[in-house]
Amino acid sequence: MKEMDLFELTDNPVENDPNIFQKARCGVCKKRIATLLCDFVIEYRRPVFYKSHKDFTSQELRGTCDLPMCEECTQKHNGIYDFCPHHQHYIPRYNQRRK
């Protein structure tokens, strides 16, 4: 049996579906087609051992909620971030703690 290299590319790599927004309904209202994902950071990932410098520099350091939402259900923050209603309620608390 051949040993498998975890970093080796296969014939069928798992890729993100480019048509995700043509299929996904809004996770909040469940009526409209989703066009946005929640940007609230839910996880900070620490670096671990990497095989090469390229792997180290291309790592993703943050994981976000990614709840699919329509334009009507998103809560805009600072004009560039889209938060789901669940995570939007954390913003006033966070701003209070910073004062």
Tab-separated table of N, CA and C in Angstrom, residues 15-27 29-37 67-70:
chain	number	residue	atom	x	y	z
A	15	GLU	N	-12.934	22.002	-3.494
A	15	GLU	CA	-12.893	23.432	-3.768
A	15	GLU	C	-14.178	24.076	-3.284
A	16	ASN	N	-14.093	25.364	-3.011
A	16	ASN	CA	-15.305	26.103	-2.665
A	16	ASN	C	-16.206	26.171	-3.887
A	17	ASP	N	-17.491	26.072	-3.650
A	17	ASP	CA	-18.464	26.123	-4.727
A	17	ASP	C	-18.646	27.568	-5.179
A	18	PRO	N	-18.262	27.928	-6.409
A	18	PRO	CA	-18.395	29.320	-6.859
A	18	PRO	C	-19.849	29.761	-7.004
A	19	ASN	N	-20.783	28.827	-7.027
A	19	ASN	CA	-22.205	29.161	-7.184
A	19	ASN	C	-22.960	29.120	-5.860
A	20	ILE	N	-22.243	29.227	-4.752
A	20	ILE	CA	-22.879	29.099	-3.445
A	20	ILE	C	-24.019	30.094	-3.263
A	21	PHE	N	-23.864	31.318	-3.765
A	21	PHE	CA	-24.910	32.316	-3.560
A	21	PHE	C	-26.093	32.143	-4.491
A	22	GLN	N	-26.010	31.259	-5.433
A	22	GLN	CA	-27.169	30.968	-6.270
A	22	GLN	C	-28.030	29.892	-5.627
A	23	LYS	N	-27.514	29.257	-4.588
A	23	LYS	CA	-28.200	28.132	-3.972
A	23	LYS	C	-28.636	28.384	-2.537
A	24	ALA	N	-27.852	29.144	-1.788
A	24	ALA	CA	-28.071	29.275	-0.346
A	24	ALA	C	-29.136	30.316	-0.021
A	25	ARG	N	-30.030	29.948	0.840
A	25	ARG	CA	-31.031	30.893	1.364
A	25	ARG	C	-30.424	31.617	2.563
A	26	CYS	N	-30.966	32.776	2.846
A	26	CYS	CA	-30.529	33.573	3.995
A	26	CYS	C	-30.739	32.750	5.267
A	27	GLY	N	-29.717	32.697	6.110
A	27	GLY	CA	-29.807	31.960	7.357
A	27	GLY	C	-30.630	32.666	8.413
A	29	CYS	N	-33.656	35.113	7.622
A	29	CYS	CA	-35.076	35.153	7.244
A	29	CYS	C	-35.530	33.887	6.513
A	30	LYS	N	-34.591	33.178	5.925
A	30	LYS	CA	-34.855	31.938	5.175
A	30	LYS	C	-35.789	32.143	3.976
A	31	LYS	N	-35.891	33.384	3.500
A	31	LYS	CA	-36.772	33.689	2.366
A	31	LYS	C	-35.995	34.061	1.116
A	32	ARG	N	-35.013	34.944	1.260
A	32	ARG	CA	-34.275	35.461	0.111
A	32	ARG	C	-32.966	34.693	-0.096
A	33	ILE	N	-32.403	34.849	-1.281
A	33	ILE	CA	-31.118	34.243	-1.593
A	33	ILE	C	-30.010	35.023	-0.880
A	34	ALA	N	-29.072	34.315	-0.280
A	34	ALA	CA	-27.966	34.950	0.437
A	34	ALA	C	-26.960	35.539	-0.549
A	35	THR	N	-26.460	36.709	-0.226
A	35	THR	CA	-25.427	37.353	-1.044
A	35	THR	C	-24.215	37.741	-0.210
A	36	LEU	N	-24.297	37.567	1.114
A	36	LEU	CA	-23.225	37.968	2.029
A	36	LEU	C	-22.979	36.879	3.065
A	37	LEU	N	-21.807	36.921	3.685
A	37	LEU	CA	-21.487	36.021	4.787
A	37	LEU	C	-21.143	36.856	6.012
A	67	LEU	N	-22.211	32.866	8.347
A	67	LEU	CA	-23.629	32.591	8.147
A	67	LEU	C	-24.071	33.292	6.870
A	68	PRO	N	-24.680	32.580	5.913
A	68	PRO	CA	-25.147	33.242	4.691
A	68	PRO	C	-26.336	34.154	5.001
A	69	MET	N	-26.285	35.377	4.478
A	69	MET	CA	-27.350	36.352	4.746
A	69	MET	C	-27.701	37.128	3.486
A	70	CYS	N	-28.937	37.618	3.450
A	70	CYS	CA	-29.350	38.515	2.366
A	70	CYS	C	-29.023	39.950	2.788
